[in-house]
Amino acid sequence: ETGVTQTPRHLVMGMTNKKSLKCEQHLGHNAMYWYKQSAKKPLELMFVYSLEERVENNSVPSRFSPECPNSSHLFLHLHTLQPEDSALYLCASSQTMTHQETQYFGPGTRLLVL
Amino acid sequence: DQQVKQNSPSLSVQEGRISILNCDYTNSMFDYFLWYKKYPAEGPTFLISISSIKDKNEDGRFTVFLNKSAKHLSLHIVPSQPGDSAVYFCAASRFNFGNEKLTFGTGTRLTIIP
């Protein structure tokens, strides 16, 4: 399998549930990202990991908790979400975080919070 | 405060004609610009980029033009093909000592009419 994969592709959860989104990249990249895309809004950067260390937390509520156990895997743990958290969550990776580096995106997880 | 704006949510173009997608930005520190293309149920894929030291970059049917004084860039697709129907995102970044982030626009949905 090549590129960036994400599971699950679709997720429906209640506000009291705990779930996790998984991202895996097969490109040998050192940087990984979580983005959120809400309807009619730009992609919003949530978290950035470089060499498995978090280097950016873009003012994301604590009900979203990222984990990067190694350079190929990235998780987003979800708990006590709100309906306004319903969105498309995209994972991306790049060789490094440096300037002009192309980011490669996964297909996304479409999340619905009831 | 949206730093990258795509003011046209949608655009329809006849097959074989030229498609022109526009993007405006407000941050004069941006010095690298990208276009991503997104099909339904897939993640965005990198299409073409341009550095601020250039005013044009061409790759096959795709050309990106940058007008720094107007803080405006455009993507030209010629000739347009049905497979070009997708959502196109403009993105920008600036040098930040290895901590660069992409700032995205809201996207323009391009429909090529056969």
PDB file of C-alpha atoms in Angstrom:
ATOM      1  CA  GLU A   1       0.000   0.000   0.000  1.00  0.00           C
ATOM      2  CA  THR A   2       1.331   3.455  -0.856  1.00  0.00           C
ATOM      3  CA  GLY A   3       0.726   7.049   0.187  1.00  0.00           C
ATOM      4  CA  VAL A   4      -1.234   8.151   3.215  1.00  0.00           C
ATOM      5  CA  THR A   5      -4.091   6.049   4.556  1.00  0.00           C
ATOM      6  CA  GLN A   6      -6.711   6.916   7.138  1.00  0.00           C
ATOM      7  CA  THR A   7      -9.164   4.791   9.084  1.00  0.00           C
ATOM      8  CA  PRO A   8     -12.037   4.811   9.566  1.00  0.00           C
ATOM      9  CA  ARG A   9     -13.307   6.666   6.535  1.00  0.00           C
ATOM     10  CA  HIS A  10     -16.598   7.492   8.237  1.00  0.00           C
ATOM     11  CA  LEU A  11     -17.418   7.742  11.934  1.00  0.00           C
ATOM     12  CA  VAL A  12     -20.598   8.557  13.823  1.00  0.00           C
ATOM     13  CA  MET A  13     -20.251   9.062  17.548  1.00  0.00           C
ATOM     14  CA  GLY A  14     -22.213  10.383  20.475  1.00  0.00           C
ATOM     15  CA  MET A  15     -20.960  13.209  22.647  1.00  0.00           C
ATOM     16  CA  THR A  16     -19.991  10.816  25.446  1.00  0.00           C
ATOM     17  CA  ASN A  17     -18.098   8.349  23.278  1.00  0.00           C
ATOM     18  CA  LYS A  18     -14.350   7.899  22.984  1.00  0.00           C
ATOM     19  CA  LYS A  19     -12.946   7.053  19.578  1.00  0.00           C
ATOM     20  CA  SER A  20      -9.641   7.299  17.718  1.00  0.00           C
ATOM     21  CA  LEU A  21      -8.719   8.229  14.182  1.00  0.00           C
ATOM     22  CA  LYS A  22      -5.704   6.529  12.652  1.00  0.00           C
ATOM     23  CA  CYS A  23      -3.327   7.743   9.982  1.00  0.00           C
ATOM     24  CA  GLU A  24      -0.474   5.811   8.414  1.00  0.00           C
ATOM     25  CA  GLN A  25       2.021   7.048   5.854  1.00  0.00           C
ATOM     26  CA  HIS A  26       4.101   4.769   3.656  1.00  0.00           C
ATOM     27  CA  LEU A  27       6.304   7.499   2.189  1.00  0.00           C
ATOM     28  CA  GLY A  28       9.164   7.560   4.689  1.00  0.00           C
ATOM     29  CA  HIS A  29       8.282  11.099   5.716  1.00  0.00           C
ATOM     30  CA  ASN A  30       9.328  12.717   8.983  1.00  0.00           C
ATOM     31  CA  ALA A  31       6.490  15.209   9.486  1.00  0.00           C
ATOM     32  CA  MET A  32       2.788  14.461   9.960  1.00  0.00           C
ATOM     33  CA  TYR A  33      -0.208  16.750  10.328  1.00  0.00           C
ATOM     34  CA  TRP A  34      -3.855  16.741  11.376  1.00  0.00           C
ATOM     35  CA  TYR A  35      -6.211  19.151   9.632  1.00  0.00           C
ATOM     36  CA  LYS A  36      -9.894  19.845  10.140  1.00  0.00           C
ATOM     37  CA  GLN A  37     -12.161  20.851   7.260  1.00  0.00           C
ATOM     38  CA  SER A  38     -15.585  22.156   8.186  1.00  0.00           C
ATOM     39  CA  ALA A  39     -18.214  23.006   5.602  1.00  0.00           C
ATOM     40  CA  LYS A  40     -17.437  26.205   3.682  1.00  0.00           C
ATOM     41  CA  LYS A  41     -14.276  26.828   5.735  1.00  0.00           C
ATOM     42  CA  PRO A  42     -10.601  26.493   4.823  1.00  0.00           C
ATOM     43  CA  LEU A  43      -8.573  23.555   5.994  1.00  0.00           C
ATOM     44  CA  GLU A  44      -7.477  24.349   9.544  1.00  0.00           C
ATOM     45  CA  LEU A  45      -4.200  22.986  10.851  1.00  0.00           C
ATOM     46  CA  MET A  46      -4.682  21.252  14.211  1.00  0.00           C
ATOM     47  CA  PHE A  47      -1.423  19.505  15.076  1.00  0.00           C
ATOM     48  CA  VAL A  48       2.024  19.006  13.599  1.00  0.00           C
ATOM     49  CA  TYR A  49       4.525  16.327  14.505  1.00  0.00           C
ATOM     50  CA  SER A  50       8.123  16.308  13.328  1.00  0.00           C
ATOM     51  CA  LEU A  51      10.264  13.270  14.078  1.00  0.00           C
ATOM     52  CA  GLU A  52       7.546  12.092  16.463  1.00  0.00           C
ATOM     53  CA  GLU A  53       7.601  15.265  18.539  1.00  0.00           C
ATOM     54  CA  ARG A  54       4.682  17.656  18.607  1.00  0.00           C
ATOM     55  CA  VAL A  55       5.824  21.017  17.294  1.00  0.00           C
ATOM     56  CA  GLU A  56       2.496  22.723  16.848  1.00  0.00           C
ATOM     57  CA  ASN A  57      -0.798  22.739  18.677  1.00  0.00           C
ATOM     58  CA  ASN A  58      -2.947  25.259  16.918  1.00  0.00           C
ATOM     59  CA  SER A  59      -5.177  26.197  19.879  1.00  0.00           C
ATOM     60  CA  VAL A  60      -7.105  22.961  19.626  1.00  0.00           C
ATOM     61  CA  PRO A  61      -9.470  22.025  22.493  1.00  0.00           C
ATOM     62  CA  SER A  62      -8.227  19.301  24.820  1.00  0.00           C
ATOM     63  CA  ARG A  63     -11.046  16.973  23.754  1.00  0.00           C
ATOM     64  CA  PHE A  64      -8.768  16.282  20.770  1.00  0.00           C
ATOM     65  CA  SER A  65      -5.615  14.431  21.793  1.00  0.00           C
ATOM     66  CA  PRO A  66      -2.960  13.490  19.223  1.00  0.00           C
ATOM     67  CA  GLU A  67      -0.459  10.681  19.497  1.00  0.00           C
ATOM     68  CA  CYS A  68       2.516   9.902  17.272  1.00  0.00           C
ATOM     69  CA  PRO A  69       4.100   6.600  18.360  1.00  0.00           C
ATOM     70  CA  ASN A  70       6.503   6.514  15.410  1.00  0.00           C
ATOM     71  CA  SER A  71       7.185   8.452  12.231  1.00  0.00           C
ATOM     72  CA  SER A  72       4.727   6.360  10.205  1.00  0.00           C
ATOM     73  CA  HIS A  73       1.680   6.526  12.452  1.00  0.00           C
ATOM     74  CA  LEU A  74      -0.444   9.323  13.813  1.00  0.00           C
ATOM     75  CA  PHE A  75      -3.577   9.063  15.914  1.00  0.00           C
ATOM     76  CA  LEU A  76      -6.222  11.543  16.946  1.00  0.00           C
ATOM     77  CA  HIS A  77      -8.028  10.489  20.108  1.00  0.00           C
ATOM     78  CA  LEU A  78     -11.497  11.950  20.513  1.00  0.00           C
ATOM     79  CA  HIS A  79     -13.529  12.247  23.704  1.00  0.00           C
ATOM     80  CA  THR A  80     -16.618  14.209  24.762  1.00  0.00           C
ATOM     81  CA  LEU A  81     -16.884  15.905  21.393  1.00  0.00           C
ATOM     82  CA  GLN A  82     -19.490  18.490  20.485  1.00  0.00           C
ATOM     83  CA  PRO A  83     -21.773  18.518  17.412  1.00  0.00           C
ATOM     84  CA  GLU A  84     -19.750  21.434  15.999  1.00  0.00           C
ATOM     85  CA  ASP A  85     -16.755  19.094  15.831  1.00  0.00           C
ATOM     86  CA  SER A  86     -18.463  17.288  12.954  1.00  0.00           C
ATOM     87  CA  ALA A  87     -16.128  17.753  10.001  1.00  0.00           C
ATOM     88  CA  LEU A  88     -13.700  16.048   7.649  1.00  0.00           C
ATOM     89  CA  TYR A  89     -10.427  15.269   9.427  1.00  0.00           C
ATOM     90  CA  LEU A  90      -7.450  15.022   7.114  1.00  0.00           C
ATOM     91  CA  CYS A  91      -4.029  13.639   7.841  1.00  0.00           C
ATOM     92  CA  ALA A  92      -1.009  14.702   5.805  1.00  0.00           C
ATOM     93  CA  SER A  93       2.696  14.009   5.740  1.00  0.00           C
ATOM     94  CA  SER A  94       5.786  15.654   4.271  1.00  0.00           C
ATOM     95  CA  GLN A  95       9.449  14.759   4.071  1.00  0.00           C
ATOM     96  CA  THR A  96      10.321  17.521   6.515  1.00  0.00           C
ATOM     97  CA  MET A  97       8.631  20.595   7.898  1.00  0.00           C
ATOM     98  CA  THR A  98      10.880  22.934   6.002  1.00  0.00           C
ATOM     99  CA  HIS A  99       9.842  25.545   3.521  1.00  0.00           C
ATOM    100  CA  GLN A 100       8.389  24.542   0.176  1.00  0.00           C
ATOM    101  CA  GLU A 101       7.897  20.933   1.193  1.00  0.00           C
ATOM    102  CA  THR A 102       4.892  19.327  -0.464  1.00  0.00           C
ATOM    103  CA  GLN A 103       2.337  17.773   1.860  1.00  0.00           C
ATOM    104  CA  TYR A 104       0.627  14.534   0.890  1.00  0.00           C
ATOM    105  CA  PHE A 105      -2.890  14.033   2.193  1.00  0.00           C
ATOM    106  CA  GLY A 106      -4.888  10.993   3.149  1.00  0.00           C
ATOM    107  CA  PRO A 107      -8.522  10.581   2.067  1.00  0.00           C
ATOM    108  CA  GLY A 108      -9.875  11.853   5.378  1.00  0.00           C
ATOM    109  CA  THR A 109     -12.277  10.638   8.049  1.00  0.00           C
ATOM    110  CA  ARG A 110     -15.730  12.152   7.876  1.00  0.00           C
ATOM    111  CA  LEU A 111     -16.898  12.546  11.468  1.00  0.00           C
ATOM    112  CA  LEU A 112     -20.446  13.137  12.622  1.00  0.00           C
ATOM    113  CA  VAL A 113     -21.040  13.919  16.288  1.00  0.00           C
ATOM    114  CA  LEU A 114     -24.606  13.429  17.446  1.00  0.00           C
TER     115      LEU A 114
ATOM    116  CA  ASP B   1      -9.312  36.711   9.540  1.00  0.00           C
ATOM    117  CA  GLN B   2      -8.850  34.737   6.344  1.00  0.00           C
ATOM    118  CA  GLN B   3      -5.401  35.305   4.900  1.00  0.00           C
ATOM    119  CA  VAL B   4      -6.014  33.297   1.727  1.00  0.00           C
ATOM    120  CA  LYS B   5      -9.256  33.903  -0.119  1.00  0.00           C
ATOM    121  CA  GLN B   6     -10.919  32.159  -2.995  1.00  0.00           C
ATOM    122  CA  ASN B   7     -13.930  34.325  -3.686  1.00  0.00           C
ATOM    123  CA  SER B   8     -15.557  32.077  -6.290  1.00  0.00           C
ATOM    124  CA  PRO B   9     -17.062  28.981  -4.661  1.00  0.00           C
ATOM    125  CA  SER B  10     -17.789  27.437  -8.047  1.00  0.00           C
ATOM    126  CA  LEU B  11     -16.920  27.735 -11.722  1.00  0.00           C
ATOM    127  CA  SER B  12     -18.277  25.968 -14.814  1.00  0.00           C
ATOM    128  CA  VAL B  13     -16.261  25.804 -18.036  1.00  0.00           C
ATOM    129  CA  GLN B  14     -16.859  24.133 -21.365  1.00  0.00           C
ATOM    130  CA  GLU B  15     -14.552  21.242 -22.227  1.00  0.00           C
ATOM    131  CA  GLY B  16     -11.618  22.425 -24.327  1.00  0.00           C
ATOM    132  CA  ARG B  17     -11.800  26.024 -23.087  1.00  0.00           C
ATOM    133  CA  ILE B  18      -9.562  27.697 -20.526  1.00  0.00           C
ATOM    134  CA  SER B  19     -10.364  27.474 -16.803  1.00  0.00           C
ATOM    135  CA  ILE B  20      -9.078  30.311 -14.633  1.00  0.00           C
ATOM    136  CA  LEU B  21      -9.202  29.944 -10.876  1.00  0.00           C
ATOM    137  CA  ASN B  22      -8.322  32.915  -8.709  1.00  0.00           C
ATOM    138  CA  CYS B  23      -6.844  33.360  -5.261  1.00  0.00           C
ATOM    139  CA  ASP B  24      -6.055  36.468  -3.211  1.00  0.00           C
ATOM    140  CA  TYR B  25      -3.921  36.727  -0.101  1.00  0.00           C
ATOM    141  CA  THR B  26      -3.416  39.401   2.509  1.00  0.00           C
ATOM    142  CA  ASN B  27      -0.167  38.418   4.227  1.00  0.00           C
ATOM    143  CA  SER B  28       2.748  39.992   2.363  1.00  0.00           C
ATOM    144  CA  MET B  29       5.129  37.619   4.146  1.00  0.00           C
ATOM    145  CA  PHE B  30       3.838  34.649   2.139  1.00  0.00           C
ATOM    146  CA  ASP B  31       6.505  33.620  -0.340  1.00  0.00           C
ATOM    147  CA  TYR B  32       5.429  30.204  -1.568  1.00  0.00           C
ATOM    148  CA  PHE B  33       2.107  29.301  -3.080  1.00  0.00           C
ATOM    149  CA  LEU B  34       0.527  26.000  -4.017  1.00  0.00           C
ATOM    150  CA  TRP B  35      -2.567  24.657  -5.675  1.00  0.00           C
ATOM    151  CA  TYR B  36      -4.143  21.424  -4.521  1.00  0.00           C
ATOM    152  CA  LYS B  37      -6.897  19.509  -6.259  1.00  0.00           C
ATOM    153  CA  LYS B  38      -9.487  17.402  -4.449  1.00  0.00           C
ATOM    154  CA  TYR B  39     -11.841  14.789  -5.828  1.00  0.00           C
ATOM    155  CA  PRO B  40     -14.823  13.609  -3.736  1.00  0.00           C
ATOM    156  CA  ALA B  41     -13.908  10.997  -1.113  1.00  0.00           C
ATOM    157  CA  GLU B  42     -10.202  11.635  -1.649  1.00  0.00           C
ATOM    158  CA  GLY B  43      -7.665  13.851   0.075  1.00  0.00           C
ATOM    159  CA  PRO B  44      -6.211  16.942  -1.633  1.00  0.00           C
ATOM    160  CA  THR B  45      -3.379  16.205  -4.037  1.00  0.00           C
ATOM    161  CA  PHE B  46      -0.607  18.628  -4.905  1.00  0.00           C
ATOM    162  CA  LEU B  47      -0.940  20.146  -8.356  1.00  0.00           C
ATOM    163  CA  ILE B  48       1.536  22.962  -8.894  1.00  0.00           C
ATOM    164  CA  SER B  49       3.458  25.546  -6.897  1.00  0.00           C
ATOM    165  CA  ILE B  50       5.245  28.855  -7.354  1.00  0.00           C
ATOM    166  CA  SER B  51       7.869  30.701  -5.403  1.00  0.00           C
ATOM    167  CA  SER B  52       7.584  34.453  -4.944  1.00  0.00           C
ATOM    168  CA  ILE B  53      10.778  34.984  -6.924  1.00  0.00           C
ATOM    169  CA  LYS B  54       8.838  33.924 -10.028  1.00  0.00           C
ATOM    170  CA  ASP B  55       5.712  35.272 -11.646  1.00  0.00           C
ATOM    171  CA  LYS B  56       4.828  32.190 -13.673  1.00  0.00           C
ATOM    172  CA  ASN B  57       5.233  28.446 -13.434  1.00  0.00           C
ATOM    173  CA  GLU B  58       4.006  26.018 -16.034  1.00  0.00           C
ATOM    174  CA  ASP B  59       3.465  22.261 -15.899  1.00  0.00           C
ATOM    175  CA  GLY B  60       1.732  20.801 -18.914  1.00  0.00           C
ATOM    176  CA  ARG B  61      -1.824  22.094 -19.101  1.00  0.00           C
ATOM    177  CA  PHE B  62      -1.470  23.904 -15.787  1.00  0.00           C
ATOM    178  CA  THR B  63       0.063  27.360 -15.328  1.00  0.00           C
ATOM    179  CA  VAL B  64       0.142  29.395 -12.152  1.00  0.00           C
ATOM    180  CA  PHE B  65       0.602  33.159 -12.333  1.00  0.00           C
ATOM    181  CA  LEU B  66       1.653  35.283  -9.372  1.00  0.00           C
ATOM    182  CA  ASN B  67       1.114  39.040  -9.114  1.00  0.00           C
ATOM    183  CA  LYS B  68       2.868  40.070  -5.910  1.00  0.00           C
ATOM    184  CA  SER B  69       1.902  43.710  -6.066  1.00  0.00           C
ATOM    185  CA  ALA B  70      -1.769  42.746  -6.239  1.00  0.00           C
ATOM    186  CA  LYS B  71      -1.325  39.809  -3.836  1.00  0.00           C
ATOM    187  CA  HIS B  72      -3.091  37.652  -6.361  1.00  0.00           C
ATOM    188  CA  LEU B  73      -2.450  34.341  -7.980  1.00  0.00           C
ATOM    189  CA  SER B  74      -4.334  32.391 -10.573  1.00  0.00           C
ATOM    190  CA  LEU B  75      -4.356  28.884 -11.959  1.00  0.00           C
ATOM    191  CA  HIS B  76      -4.949  28.433 -15.664  1.00  0.00           C
ATOM    192  CA  ILE B  77      -5.950  25.063 -17.085  1.00  0.00           C
ATOM    193  CA  VAL B  78      -5.934  24.791 -20.838  1.00  0.00           C
ATOM    194  CA  PRO B  79      -7.490  22.941 -22.485  1.00  0.00           C
ATOM    195  CA  SER B  80      -9.945  21.946 -19.747  1.00  0.00           C
ATOM    196  CA  GLN B  81     -10.896  18.275 -19.597  1.00  0.00           C
ATOM    197  CA  PRO B  82     -13.761  16.478 -17.811  1.00  0.00           C
ATOM    198  CA  GLY B  83     -11.254  14.891 -15.418  1.00  0.00           C
ATOM    199  CA  ASP B  84     -10.361  18.376 -14.204  1.00  0.00           C
ATOM    200  CA  SER B  85     -13.736  18.615 -12.448  1.00  0.00           C
ATOM    201  CA  ALA B  86     -12.758  18.857  -8.764  1.00  0.00           C
ATOM    202  CA  VAL B  87     -12.369  21.306  -5.913  1.00  0.00           C
ATOM    203  CA  TYR B  88      -9.225  23.404  -6.179  1.00  0.00           C
ATOM    204  CA  PHE B  89      -7.557  24.821  -3.072  1.00  0.00           C
ATOM    205  CA  CYS B  90      -5.049  27.621  -3.051  1.00  0.00           C
ATOM    206  CA  ALA B  91      -2.498  27.551  -0.218  1.00  0.00           C
ATOM    207  CA  ALA B  92       0.348  29.775   0.924  1.00  0.00           C
ATOM    208  CA  SER B  93       3.279  29.571   3.285  1.00  0.00           C
ATOM    209  CA  ARG B  94       6.188  31.673   4.445  1.00  0.00           C
ATOM    210  CA  PHE B  95       9.659  30.887   5.669  1.00  0.00           C
ATOM    211  CA  ASN B  96       9.606  30.335   9.430  1.00  0.00           C
ATOM    212  CA  PHE B  97      12.881  28.658  10.373  1.00  0.00           C
ATOM    213  CA  GLY B  98      11.727  25.141   9.588  1.00  0.00           C
ATOM    214  CA  ASN B  99       8.320  25.643  11.163  1.00  0.00           C
ATOM    215  CA  GLU B 100       6.343  26.549   8.083  1.00  0.00           C
ATOM    216  CA  LYS B 101       2.602  26.019   7.924  1.00  0.00           C
ATOM    217  CA  LEU B 102       0.231  26.023   5.001  1.00  0.00           C
ATOM    218  CA  THR B 103      -2.679  28.460   5.020  1.00  0.00           C
ATOM    219  CA  PHE B 104      -5.503  27.328   2.777  1.00  0.00           C
ATOM    220  CA  GLY B 105      -8.349  29.038   0.969  1.00  0.00           C
ATOM    221  CA  THR B 106     -11.914  27.710   1.051  1.00  0.00           C
ATOM    222  CA  GLY B 107     -11.699  26.145  -2.395  1.00  0.00           C
ATOM    223  CA  THR B 108     -13.359  26.585  -5.785  1.00  0.00           C
ATOM    224  CA  ARG B 109     -15.439  23.783  -7.271  1.00  0.00           C
ATOM    225  CA  LEU B 110     -14.624  23.496 -10.973  1.00  0.00           C
ATOM    226  CA  THR B 111     -17.069  21.704 -13.247  1.00  0.00           C
ATOM    227  CA  ILE B 112     -16.053  20.949 -16.823  1.00  0.00           C
ATOM    228  CA  ILE B 113     -19.049  20.622 -19.097  1.00  0.00           C
ATOM    229  CA  PRO B 114     -18.590  18.046 -21.889  1.00  0.00           C
TER     230      PRO B 114
END
